[in-house]
Amino acid sequence: SQQGEEDPQALSIQEGENATMNCSYKTSINNLQWYRQNSGRGLVHLILIRSNEREKHSGRLRVTLDTSKKSSSLLITASRAADTASYFCATDAISGGGADGLTFGKGTHLIIQP
Amino acid sequence: GAVVSQHPSRVICKSGTSVKIECRSLDFQATTMFWYRQFPKQSLMLMATSNEGSKATYEQGVEKDKFLINHASLTLSTLTVTSAHPEDSSFYICSATQGGRQPQHFGDGTRLSIL
């Protein structure tokens, strides 16, 4: 399966600022998801956006999806030190039914400076 | 809800050893579980899809005789790395879905180090 691309690969900002990460993918999708991974740990699901949705919010998170450009963005507002982590987008391809394995982007490592 | 437990969290063993990793869904039934591998500073790569009561589906390039998957119950899938070698050293992560729908819920991963 092909992996998506994410940019930037690394992002360092001051606490309180907003952080924006972008993701591109290559195939038609059912959903696009964003996950967070703290160092050496498993993944935590943040938000899922369906292919027929264009924008979704959850707390301080805002996700957009542009299927014509095969891209998505994740905005974290009012960042906190605890937001320091790696962030991955992941897509599942259109299939006949049931959940499919995910294709992950390369990830953005976010560092929030206190 | 939707908690996935993975055990062990860390394994260090000699080359040639077989290592078993367990993935359990604690508060839901998972007919499908997934196994991923992650090398340092890289993304996750899907290795295989584990289906309860049937054979696993492996991604291209993943050796099914090397990575044995058993999904004998609705709450447990195991990955056995047979005759492990240093190149098998990696971070292995499992996930499960509720009702066969996204999102996936991930375990905390297993750090495998082969000496």
GROMACS .gro file of C-alpha atoms in nm:
model
  229
    1SER     CA    1   0.000   0.000   0.000
    2GLN     CA    2   0.120   0.352  -0.065
    3GLN     CA    3   0.191   0.588   0.215
    4GLY     CA    4   0.078   0.943   0.231
    5GLU     CA    5   0.301   1.238   0.287
    6GLU     CA    6   0.284   1.475   0.576
    7ASP     CA    7   0.438   1.813   0.620
    8PRO     CA    8   0.610   1.946   0.801
    9GLN     CA    9   0.810   1.648   0.924
   10ALA     CA   10   0.888   1.842   1.239
   11LEU     CA   11   0.730   2.150   1.392
   12SER     CA   12   0.838   2.346   1.699
   13ILE     CA   13   0.618   2.624   1.833
   14GLN     CA   14   0.560   2.817   2.152
   15GLU     CA   15   0.291   2.715   2.397
   16GLY     CA   16  -0.032   2.894   2.319
   17GLU     CA   17   0.032   2.915   1.945
   18ASN     CA   18  -0.162   2.721   1.686
   19ALA     CA   19  -0.010   2.422   1.508
   20THR     CA   20  -0.107   2.316   1.158
   21MET     CA   21  -0.008   1.988   0.999
   22ASN     CA   22  -0.088   1.871   0.649
   23CYS     CA   23  -0.133   1.531   0.495
   24SER     CA   24  -0.168   1.409   0.138
   25TYR     CA   25  -0.274   1.068   0.018
   26LYS     CA   26  -0.289   0.884  -0.311
   27THR     CA   27  -0.598   0.663  -0.337
   28SER     CA   28  -0.973   0.710  -0.304
   29ILE     CA   29  -1.074   0.676   0.058
   30ASN     CA   30  -1.361   0.594   0.290
   31ASN     CA   31  -1.233   0.794   0.584
   32LEU     CA   32  -0.930   0.986   0.695
   33GLN     CA   33  -0.822   0.973   1.056
   34TRP     CA   34  -0.568   1.155   1.268
   35TYR     CA   35  -0.379   0.981   1.546
   36ARG     CA   36  -0.133   1.097   1.808
   37GLN     CA   37   0.163   0.894   1.928
   38ASN     CA   38   0.368   0.978   2.232
   39SER     CA   39   0.725   0.852   2.223
   40GLY     CA   40   0.743   0.473   2.246
   41ARG     CA   41   0.370   0.434   2.294
   42GLY     CA   42   0.069   0.321   2.096
   43LEU     CA   43  -0.159   0.547   1.898
   44VAL     CA   44  -0.445   0.752   2.032
   45HIS     CA   45  -0.733   0.824   1.798
   46LEU     CA   46  -0.805   1.195   1.766
   47ILE     CA   47  -1.064   1.246   1.496
   48LEU     CA   48  -1.221   1.073   1.195
   49ILE     CA   49  -1.351   1.260   0.893
   50ARG     CA   50  -1.554   1.084   0.627
   51SER     CA   51  -1.490   1.128   0.259
   52ASN     CA   52  -1.815   1.325   0.216
   53GLU     CA   53  -1.725   1.569   0.495
   54ARG     CA   54  -1.513   1.880   0.448
   55GLU     CA   55  -1.449   1.996   0.802
   56LYS     CA   56  -1.478   1.860   1.151
   57HIS     CA   57  -1.410   1.994   1.499
   58SER     CA   58  -1.335   1.826   1.828
   59GLY     CA   59  -1.234   2.048   2.118
   60ARG     CA   60  -0.914   2.229   2.017
   61LEU     CA   61  -0.881   2.020   1.701
   62ARG     CA   62  -1.001   2.117   1.357
   63VAL     CA   63  -0.963   1.888   1.059
   64THR     CA   64  -1.029   1.969   0.697
   65LEU     CA   65  -1.050   1.731   0.404
   66ASP     CA   66  -1.020   1.816   0.035
   67THR     CA   67  -1.084   1.500  -0.165
   68SER     CA   68  -1.021   1.676  -0.496
   69LYS     CA   69  -0.665   1.750  -0.383
   70LYS     CA   70  -0.639   1.431  -0.175
   71SER     CA   71  -0.524   1.631   0.122
   72SER     CA   72  -0.616   1.700   0.482
   73SER     CA   73  -0.502   1.937   0.752
   74LEU     CA   74  -0.504   1.916   1.130
   75LEU     CA   75  -0.510   2.238   1.331
   76ILE     CA   76  -0.444   2.234   1.703
   77THR     CA   77  -0.538   2.565   1.861
   78ALA     CA   78  -0.395   2.712   2.180
   79SER     CA   79  -0.125   2.446   2.199
   80ARG     CA   80  -0.008   2.303   2.532
   81ALA     CA   81   0.313   2.131   2.634
   82ALA     CA   82   0.117   1.805   2.661
   83ASP     CA   83   0.044   1.826   2.288
   84THR     CA   84   0.408   1.739   2.219
   85ALA     CA   85   0.390   1.412   2.021
   86SER     CA   86   0.398   1.270   1.671
   87TYR     CA   87   0.083   1.310   1.466
   88PHE     CA   88  -0.015   1.074   1.186
   89CYS     CA   89  -0.290   1.081   0.931
   90ALA     CA   90  -0.427   0.746   0.820
   91THR     CA   91  -0.663   0.642   0.545
   92ASP     CA   92  -0.865   0.335   0.468
   93ALA     CA   93  -0.944   0.260   0.108
   94ILE     CA   94  -1.287   0.206  -0.038
   95SER     CA   95  -1.376  -0.163  -0.011
   96GLY     CA   96  -1.674  -0.394  -0.008
   97GLY     CA   97  -1.733  -0.392   0.363
   98GLY     CA   98  -1.582  -0.423   0.708
   99ALA     CA   99  -1.291  -0.234   0.848
  100ASP     CA  100  -0.966  -0.233   0.652
  101GLY     CA  101  -0.611  -0.184   0.762
  102LEU     CA  102  -0.488   0.173   0.758
  103THR     CA  103  -0.229   0.342   0.539
  104PHE     CA  104  -0.036   0.590   0.749
  105GLY     CA  105   0.137   0.910   0.654
  106LYS     CA  106   0.496   0.967   0.757
  107GLY     CA  107   0.396   1.180   1.051
  108THR     CA  108   0.472   1.522   1.193
  109HIS     CA  109   0.673   1.547   1.512
  110LEU     CA  110   0.531   1.840   1.709
  111ILE     CA  111   0.724   2.005   1.989
  112ILE     CA  112   0.553   2.262   2.209
  113GLN     CA  113   0.803   2.488   2.383
  114PRO     CA  114   0.684   2.599   2.729
  115GLY     CA  115  -1.444   0.202   2.641
  116ALA     CA  116  -1.269   0.031   2.348
  117VAL     CA  117  -0.948  -0.057   2.531
  118VAL     CA  118  -0.686  -0.273   2.364
  119SER     CA  119  -0.416  -0.434   2.573
  120GLN     CA  120  -0.089  -0.558   2.428
  121HIS     CA  121   0.160  -0.779   2.606
  122PRO     CA  122   0.451  -0.782   2.660
  123SER     CA  123   0.553  -0.420   2.627
  124ARG     CA  124   0.917  -0.506   2.578
  125VAL     CA  125   1.110  -0.817   2.477
  126ILE     CA  126   1.484  -0.866   2.451
  127CYS     CA  127   1.600  -1.206   2.334
  128LYS     CA  128   1.867  -1.392   2.144
  129SER     CA  129   1.870  -1.451   1.772
  130GLY     CA  130   1.680  -1.767   1.676
  131THR     CA  131   1.420  -1.733   1.951
  132SER     CA  132   1.049  -1.729   1.873
  133VAL     CA  133   0.853  -1.452   2.040
  134LYS     CA  134   0.478  -1.436   2.097
  135ILE     CA  135   0.292  -1.105   2.133
  136GLU     CA  136  -0.065  -1.091   2.257
  137CYS     CA  137  -0.332  -0.838   2.166
  138ARG     CA  138  -0.655  -0.832   2.365
  139SER     CA  139  -0.969  -0.626   2.334
  140LEU     CA  140  -1.072  -0.574   2.697
  141ASP     CA  141  -1.424  -0.441   2.679
  142PHE     CA  142  -1.547  -0.529   2.333
  143GLN     CA  143  -1.543  -0.811   2.084
  144ALA     CA  144  -1.314  -0.772   1.786
  145THR     CA  145  -1.376  -0.993   1.487
  146THR     CA  146  -1.092  -0.814   1.312
  147MET     CA  147  -0.758  -0.708   1.451
  148PHE     CA  148  -0.460  -0.559   1.273
  149TRP     CA  149  -0.086  -0.589   1.321
  150TYR     CA  150   0.150  -0.306   1.231
  151ARG     CA  151   0.526  -0.262   1.248
  152GLN     CA  152   0.708   0.063   1.308
  153PHE     CA  153   1.082   0.118   1.263
  154PRO     CA  154   1.252   0.402   1.452
  155LYS     CA  155   1.146   0.747   1.340
  156GLN     CA  156   0.924   0.597   1.071
  157SER     CA  157   0.554   0.549   1.020
  158LEU     CA  158   0.343   0.242   1.082
  159MET     CA  159   0.321  -0.025   0.815
  160LEU     CA  160   0.034  -0.271   0.805
  161MET     CA  161   0.162  -0.628   0.827
  162ALA     CA  162  -0.155  -0.833   0.837
  163THR     CA  163  -0.524  -0.841   0.911
  164SER     CA  164  -0.627  -1.096   1.169
  165ASN     CA  165  -0.976  -1.243   1.137
  166GLU     CA  166  -1.138  -1.444   1.415
  167GLY     CA  167  -1.177  -1.808   1.318
  168SER     CA  168  -1.003  -1.779   0.982
  169LYS     CA  169  -0.660  -1.732   0.831
  170ALA     CA  170  -0.493  -1.395   0.851
  171THR     CA  171  -0.447  -1.181   0.542
  172TYR     CA  172  -0.088  -1.068   0.495
  173GLU     CA  173   0.034  -0.758   0.316
  174GLN     CA  174   0.269  -0.794   0.024
  175GLY     CA  175   0.623  -0.863   0.134
  176VAL     CA  176   0.529  -0.995   0.479
  177GLU     CA  177   0.624  -1.360   0.525
  178LYS     CA  178   0.335  -1.555   0.672
  179ASP     CA  179   0.564  -1.835   0.791
  180LYS     CA  180   0.780  -1.582   0.969
  181PHE     CA  181   0.498  -1.392   1.136
  182LEU     CA  182   0.237  -1.640   1.256
  183ILE     CA  183  -0.099  -1.493   1.349
  184ASN     CA  184  -0.367  -1.670   1.548
  185HIS     CA  185  -0.706  -1.516   1.624
  186ALA     CA  186  -0.877  -1.792   1.817
  187SER     CA  187  -1.130  -1.584   2.007
  188LEU     CA  188  -1.321  -1.259   1.970
  189THR     CA  189  -1.092  -1.087   2.217
  190LEU     CA  190  -0.746  -1.225   2.147
  191SER     CA  191  -0.506  -1.222   1.856
  192THR     CA  192  -0.144  -1.335   1.882
  193LEU     CA  193   0.156  -1.260   1.663
  194THR     CA  194   0.448  -1.500   1.683
  195VAL     CA  195   0.777  -1.390   1.533
  196THR     CA  196   0.946  -1.721   1.455
  197SER     CA  197   1.323  -1.767   1.464
  198ALA     CA  198   1.370  -1.396   1.516
  199HIS     CA  199   1.681  -1.222   1.385
  200PRO     CA  200   1.822  -0.875   1.452
  201GLU     CA  201   1.647  -0.733   1.144
  202ASP     CA  202   1.313  -0.825   1.306
  203SER     CA  203   1.385  -0.579   1.585
  204SER     CA  204   1.107  -0.323   1.570
  205PHE     CA  205   0.802  -0.180   1.743
  206TYR     CA  206   0.498  -0.401   1.683
  207ILE     CA  207   0.152  -0.252   1.741
  208CYS     CA  208  -0.189  -0.414   1.722
  209SER     CA  209  -0.528  -0.255   1.678
  210ALA     CA  210  -0.891  -0.362   1.678
  211THR     CA  211  -1.219  -0.225   1.556
  212GLN     CA  212  -1.558  -0.231   1.722
  213GLY     CA  213  -1.833  -0.373   1.509
  214GLY     CA  214  -1.602  -0.384   1.212
  215ARG     CA  215  -1.602  -0.006   1.180
  216GLN     CA  216  -1.335   0.259   1.202
  217PRO     CA  217  -1.171   0.406   1.404
  218GLN     CA  218  -0.915   0.153   1.514
  219HIS     CA  219  -0.817   0.127   1.877
  220PHE     CA  220  -0.449   0.062   1.934
  221GLY     CA  221  -0.253  -0.125   2.195
  222ASP     CA  222   0.053   0.032   2.354
  223GLY     CA  223   0.291  -0.164   2.134
  224THR     CA  224   0.570  -0.415   2.192
  225ARG     CA  225   0.934  -0.316   2.157
  226LEU     CA  226   1.117  -0.623   2.023
  227SER     CA  227   1.495  -0.627   2.039
  228ILE     CA  228   1.683  -0.926   1.899
  229LEU     CA  229   2.046  -0.955   2.000
   0.00000   0.00000   0.00000
